[in-house]
PDB file of C-alpha atoms in Angstrom:
ATOM      1  CA  MET A   1      59.035   0.164   6.542  1.00  0.00           C
ATOM      2  CA  ARG A   2      58.714  -2.933   8.356  1.00  0.00           C
ATOM      3  CA  LEU A   3      55.333  -1.868  10.095  1.00  0.00           C
ATOM      4  CA  ILE A   4      53.857  -1.568   6.742  1.00  0.00           C
ATOM      5  CA  PHE A   5      54.923  -4.787   5.386  1.00  0.00           C
ATOM      6  CA  SER A   6      53.620  -6.460   8.577  1.00  0.00           C
ATOM      7  CA  LEU A   7      50.011  -5.366   8.170  1.00  0.00           C
ATOM      8  CA  ALA A   8      49.715  -5.923   4.257  1.00  0.00           C
ATOM      9  CA  PRO A   9      48.714  -9.080   4.566  1.00  0.00           C
ATOM     10  CA  LEU A  10      45.998  -7.907   7.420  1.00  0.00           C
ATOM     11  CA  GLY A  11      44.736  -5.416   4.590  1.00  0.00           C
ATOM     12  CA  ALA A  12      44.261  -7.310   2.088  1.00  0.00           C
ATOM     13  CA  LEU A  13      42.304 -10.057   3.857  1.00  0.00           C
ATOM     14  CA  LEU A  14      40.076  -7.199   4.721  1.00  0.00           C
ATOM     15  CA  LEU A  15      39.778  -5.729   1.177  1.00  0.00           C
ATOM     16  CA  ALA A  16      38.997  -9.716   0.029  1.00  0.00           C
ATOM     17  CA  GLY A  17      36.323 -10.175   2.852  1.00  0.00           C
ATOM     18  CA  ALA A  18      34.546  -7.280   1.829  1.00  0.00           C
ATOM     19  CA  CYS A  19      34.733  -7.933  -1.837  1.00  0.00           C
ATOM     20  CA  THR A  20      33.288 -11.031  -1.835  1.00  0.00           C
ATOM     21  CA  ARG A  21      30.718 -10.566   0.739  1.00  0.00           C
ATOM     22  CA  ARG A  22      27.204 -10.130  -0.018  1.00  0.00           C
ATOM     23  CA  PRO A  23      24.334  -8.381   1.557  1.00  0.00           C
ATOM     24  CA  GLU A  24      21.376 -10.697   2.457  1.00  0.00           C
ATOM     25  CA  VAL A  25      18.139  -8.906   1.082  1.00  0.00           C
ATOM     26  CA  SER A  26      14.778 -10.550   2.442  1.00  0.00           C
ATOM     27  CA  THR A  27      11.311  -8.732   1.931  1.00  0.00           C
ATOM     28  CA  PRO A  28       8.480 -10.066   3.995  1.00  0.00           C
ATOM     29  CA  ALA A  29       5.779 -12.085   2.825  1.00  0.00           C
ATOM     30  CA  ASN A  30       2.469 -10.909   2.144  1.00  0.00           C
ATOM     31  CA  ASP A  31      -0.019 -13.548   3.061  1.00  0.00           C
ATOM     32  CA  THR A  32      -3.178 -11.744   2.392  1.00  0.00           C
ATOM     33  CA  PRO A  33      -4.807 -12.872  -0.869  1.00  0.00           C
ATOM     34  CA  ARG A  34      -4.655 -10.181  -3.877  1.00  0.00           C
ATOM     35  CA  GLU A  35      -8.000 -10.143  -4.304  1.00  0.00           C
ATOM     36  CA  VAL A  36      -8.712  -9.219  -0.420  1.00  0.00           C
ATOM     37  CA  GLN A  37      -6.194  -6.439  -0.829  1.00  0.00           C
ATOM     38  CA  SER A  38      -7.936  -4.633  -3.412  1.00  0.00           C
ATOM     39  CA  GLU A  39     -11.496  -4.642  -1.766  1.00  0.00           C
ATOM     40  CA  ALA A  40     -10.121  -3.492   1.105  1.00  0.00           C
ATOM     41  CA  THR A  41      -8.961  -0.620  -0.445  1.00  0.00           C
ATOM     42  CA  SER A  42     -11.367  -0.048  -2.810  1.00  0.00           C
ATOM     43  CA  SER A  43     -14.126   0.034  -0.502  1.00  0.00           C
ATOM     44  CA  PRO A  44     -16.171   3.421  -0.430  1.00  0.00           C
ATOM     45  CA  SER A  45     -17.040   2.665   2.964  1.00  0.00           C
ATOM     46  CA  THR A  46     -13.160   2.642   3.917  1.00  0.00           C
ATOM     47  CA  VAL A  47     -12.213   6.079   5.933  1.00  0.00           C
ATOM     48  CA  ASN A  48      -9.083   7.875   4.630  1.00  0.00           C
ATOM     49  CA  PRO A  49      -6.427   6.723   6.525  1.00  0.00           C
ATOM     50  CA  THR A  50      -4.708  10.104   6.867  1.00  0.00           C
ATOM     51  CA  THR A  51      -7.075  11.452   9.099  1.00  0.00           C
ATOM     52  CA  THR A  52      -8.993  10.025  11.991  1.00  0.00           C
ATOM     53  CA  ARG A  53     -11.897  12.145  11.720  1.00  0.00           C
ATOM     54  CA  PRO A  54     -15.013   9.914  11.636  1.00  0.00           C
ATOM     55  CA  ALA A  55     -17.670   9.837   8.731  1.00  0.00           C
ATOM     56  CA  SER A  56     -20.921  11.520   8.592  1.00  0.00           C
ATOM     57  CA  SER A  57     -23.729   8.855   8.582  1.00  0.00           C
ATOM     58  CA  THR A  58     -26.224  11.313   7.274  1.00  0.00           C
ATOM     59  CA  VAL A  59     -25.493  11.262   3.719  1.00  0.00           C
ATOM     60  CA  ALA A  60     -24.381   8.223   1.876  1.00  0.00           C
ATOM     61  CA  MET A  61     -21.483   7.826   0.006  1.00  0.00           C
ATOM     62  CA  PHE A  62     -21.683   8.475  -3.690  1.00  0.00           C
ATOM     63  CA  ASP A  63     -25.554   9.824  -2.697  1.00  0.00           C
ATOM     64  CA  THR A  64     -25.807  11.845  -6.321  1.00  0.00           C
ATOM     65  CA  THR A  65     -29.441  13.286  -4.884  1.00  0.00           C
ATOM     66  CA  ALA A  66     -27.453  15.103  -2.234  1.00  0.00           C
ATOM     67  CA  ARG A  67     -24.758  16.981  -4.802  1.00  0.00           C
ATOM     68  CA  PRO A  68     -25.434  20.507  -5.487  1.00  0.00           C
ATOM     69  CA  ALA A  69     -26.094  21.445  -9.298  1.00  0.00           C
ATOM     70  CA  TRP A  70     -22.622  22.995  -9.645  1.00  0.00           C
ATOM     71  CA  LEU A  71     -20.950  19.947  -7.701  1.00  0.00           C
ATOM     72  CA  GLN A  72     -22.362  17.613  -9.990  1.00  0.00           C
ATOM     73  CA  LYS A  73     -21.346  19.841 -13.193  1.00  0.00           C
ATOM     74  CA  ARG A  74     -18.003  19.724 -11.992  1.00  0.00           C
ATOM     75  CA  ILE A  75     -17.997  16.031 -11.374  1.00  0.00           C
ATOM     76  CA  ALA A  76     -18.638  15.440 -15.013  1.00  0.00           C
ATOM     77  CA  GLU A  77     -16.226  18.158 -16.332  1.00  0.00           C
ATOM     78  CA  LEU A  78     -13.242  16.141 -14.483  1.00  0.00           C
ATOM     79  CA  GLY A  79     -14.554  12.601 -15.535  1.00  0.00           C
ATOM     80  CA  ALA A  80     -14.504  13.562 -19.176  1.00  0.00           C
ATOM     81  CA  SER A  81     -11.443  15.091 -19.109  1.00  0.00           C
ATOM     82  CA  GLU A  82      -8.978  13.297 -21.953  1.00  0.00           C
ATOM     83  CA  LYS A  83      -6.149  12.704 -19.127  1.00  0.00           C
ATOM     84  CA  PRO A  84      -6.951  11.429 -15.225  1.00  0.00           C
ATOM     85  CA  GLN A  85      -5.230  13.596 -12.570  1.00  0.00           C
ATOM     86  CA  ASN A  86      -1.620  12.142 -10.641  1.00  0.00           C
ATOM     87  CA  PRO A  87      -3.293  12.018  -8.430  1.00  0.00           C
ATOM     88  CA  LYS A  88      -6.308  10.831  -8.811  1.00  0.00           C
ATOM     89  CA  ALA A  89      -9.243  13.611  -8.728  1.00  0.00           C
ATOM     90  CA  ARG A  90     -10.784  13.335  -5.328  1.00  0.00           C
ATOM     91  CA  ILE A  91     -13.608  15.259  -3.880  1.00  0.00           C
ATOM     92  CA  LEU A  92     -14.343  15.301   0.083  1.00  0.00           C
ATOM     93  CA  SER A  93     -16.849  17.424   1.994  1.00  0.00           C
ATOM     94  CA  TYR A  94     -16.338  18.532   5.626  1.00  0.00           C
ATOM     95  CA  ARG A  95     -18.090  20.732   8.164  1.00  0.00           C
ATOM     96  CA  LEU A  96     -16.307  23.468   8.955  1.00  0.00           C
ATOM     97  CA  ASP A  97     -17.440  26.113  11.689  1.00  0.00           C
ATOM     98  CA  GLY A  98     -20.895  24.148  11.689  1.00  0.00           C
ATOM     99  CA  GLN A  99     -21.072  24.920   7.663  1.00  0.00           C
ATOM    100  CA  LEU A 100     -20.780  22.225   4.465  1.00  0.00           C
ATOM    101  CA  VAL A 101     -17.627  22.638   2.141  1.00  0.00           C
ATOM    102  CA  TYR A 102     -16.334  20.119  -0.806  1.00  0.00           C
ATOM    103  CA  TYR A 103     -11.815  20.169  -0.882  1.00  0.00           C
ATOM    104  CA  PHE A 104     -11.061  19.242  -4.392  1.00  0.00           C
ATOM    105  CA  ASN A 105      -7.359  17.792  -4.203  1.00  0.00           C
ATOM    106  CA  ALA A 106      -4.732  19.438  -6.155  1.00  0.00           C
ATOM    107  CA  PRO A 107      -4.094  18.112  -9.877  1.00  0.00           C
ATOM    108  CA  CYS A 108      -0.639  17.993  -9.246  1.00  0.00           C
ATOM    109  CA  CYS A 109       2.781  18.892  -8.756  1.00  0.00           C
ATOM    110  CA  ASP A 110       2.654  22.465  -6.668  1.00  0.00           C
ATOM    111  CA  GLN A 111      -0.385  23.213  -7.200  1.00  0.00           C
ATOM    112  CA  TYR A 112      -3.417  24.432  -5.075  1.00  0.00           C
ATOM    113  CA  SER A 113      -5.938  22.446  -3.732  1.00  0.00           C
ATOM    114  CA  THR A 114      -9.446  24.245  -3.653  1.00  0.00           C
ATOM    115  CA  LEU A 115     -12.008  24.387  -0.813  1.00  0.00           C
ATOM    116  CA  TYR A 116     -15.600  25.619  -2.560  1.00  0.00           C
ATOM    117  CA  SER A 117     -18.871  26.457   0.088  1.00  0.00           C
ATOM    118  CA  ALA A 118     -21.689  24.424  -0.304  1.00  0.00           C
ATOM    119  CA  LYS A 119     -22.605  27.026  -2.984  1.00  0.00           C
ATOM    120  CA  GLY A 120     -19.805  26.818  -5.011  1.00  0.00           C
ATOM    121  CA  THR A 121     -18.337  29.736  -4.172  1.00  0.00           C
ATOM    122  CA  VAL A 122     -14.417  29.451  -3.959  1.00  0.00           C
ATOM    123  CA  LEU A 123     -13.925  29.760   0.166  1.00  0.00           C
ATOM    124  CA  CYS A 124      -9.575  29.631  -0.046  1.00  0.00           C
ATOM    125  CA  HIS A 125      -6.773  27.045  -1.049  1.00  0.00           C
ATOM    126  CA  PRO A 126      -5.452  25.348   2.368  1.00  0.00           C
ATOM    127  CA  ASP A 127      -2.654  23.190   1.225  1.00  0.00           C
ATOM    128  CA  GLY A 128      -0.533  22.729  -2.103  1.00  0.00           C
ATOM    129  CA  GLY A 129       1.113  25.533  -4.034  1.00  0.00           C
ATOM    130  CA  PHE A 130       5.376  25.670  -3.580  1.00  0.00           C
ATOM    131  CA  THR A 131       5.178  26.217  -0.155  1.00  0.00           C
ATOM    132  CA  GLY A 132       2.418  23.298   0.319  1.00  0.00           C
ATOM    133  CA  ARG A 133       0.771  25.625   2.699  1.00  0.00           C
ATOM    134  CA  GLY A 134      -1.763  26.782   0.638  1.00  0.00           C
ATOM    135  CA  ASP A 135      -2.807  30.724   0.280  1.00  0.00           C
ATOM    136  CA  GLY A 136      -2.910  30.931   3.813  1.00  0.00           C
ATOM    137  CA  LYS A 137      -6.549  32.233   3.691  1.00  0.00           C
ATOM    138  CA  CYS A 138      -7.778  29.258   5.777  1.00  0.00           C
ATOM    139  CA  PRO A 139      -4.658  28.476   8.185  1.00  0.00           C
ATOM    140  CA  ASP A 140      -7.324  26.235  10.890  1.00  0.00           C
ATOM    141  CA  PHE A 141      -8.475  24.027   8.187  1.00  0.00           C
ATOM    142  CA  GLU A 142      -6.994  21.205   9.276  1.00  0.00           C
ATOM    143  CA  LYS A 143      -7.522  21.717  12.509  1.00  0.00           C
ATOM    144  CA  SER A 144     -11.161  22.811  12.586  1.00  0.00           C
ATOM    145  CA  ARG A 145     -12.843  20.117   9.916  1.00  0.00           C
ATOM    146  CA  THR A 146     -14.636  17.425  11.023  1.00  0.00           C
ATOM    147  CA  GLU A 147     -17.011  14.809   9.072  1.00  0.00           C
ATOM    148  CA  GLU A 148     -14.925  13.787   6.615  1.00  0.00           C
ATOM    149  CA  ARG A 149     -16.619  12.196   3.531  1.00  0.00           C
ATOM    150  CA  LEU A 150     -15.828  10.795   0.298  1.00  0.00           C
ATOM    151  CA  VAL A 151     -17.776  12.454  -2.313  1.00  0.00           C
ATOM    152  CA  TRP A 152     -16.659  11.477  -5.826  1.00  0.00           C
ATOM    153  CA  GLU A 153     -13.168   9.570  -6.795  1.00  0.00           C
ATOM    154  CA  ASP A 154     -11.834   9.464 -10.568  1.00  0.00           C
ATOM    155  CA  PRO A 155     -12.512   5.608 -11.028  1.00  0.00           C
ATOM    156  CA  ARG A 156      -9.838   5.557 -13.908  1.00  0.00           C
TER     157      ARG A 156
END
């Protein structure tokens, strides 16, 4: 019993110190002006930071003359939709086994992305879905794709 009474002041002191102490929180300052940040992130020549694949220089970005008619139609449909997707609708082109393919990102939450051939036929769904691994019909897409290009992104 004597031990408990002798430790009581120590416990009270520890609790008092814990209750009055406030953690310090600091946020690093960003010295880059807002205009410079938006230019750096919105530039169409910026390579997607999630990939290290070089962009092809054969077709200029956003060059509408290089787009097949089916792709132009699909872009018009995406742009005319009432509500923008979240994440933004994006179309990327790649070379896959020497062929030009178009990758449409998933519109949202657990939905499949779609990979189209240059003629507009669906090849597979390389990612997305409940597992995030797509439909399994093109498992090597991530490793085999080259020459990533941003074809179109919803500006909204």
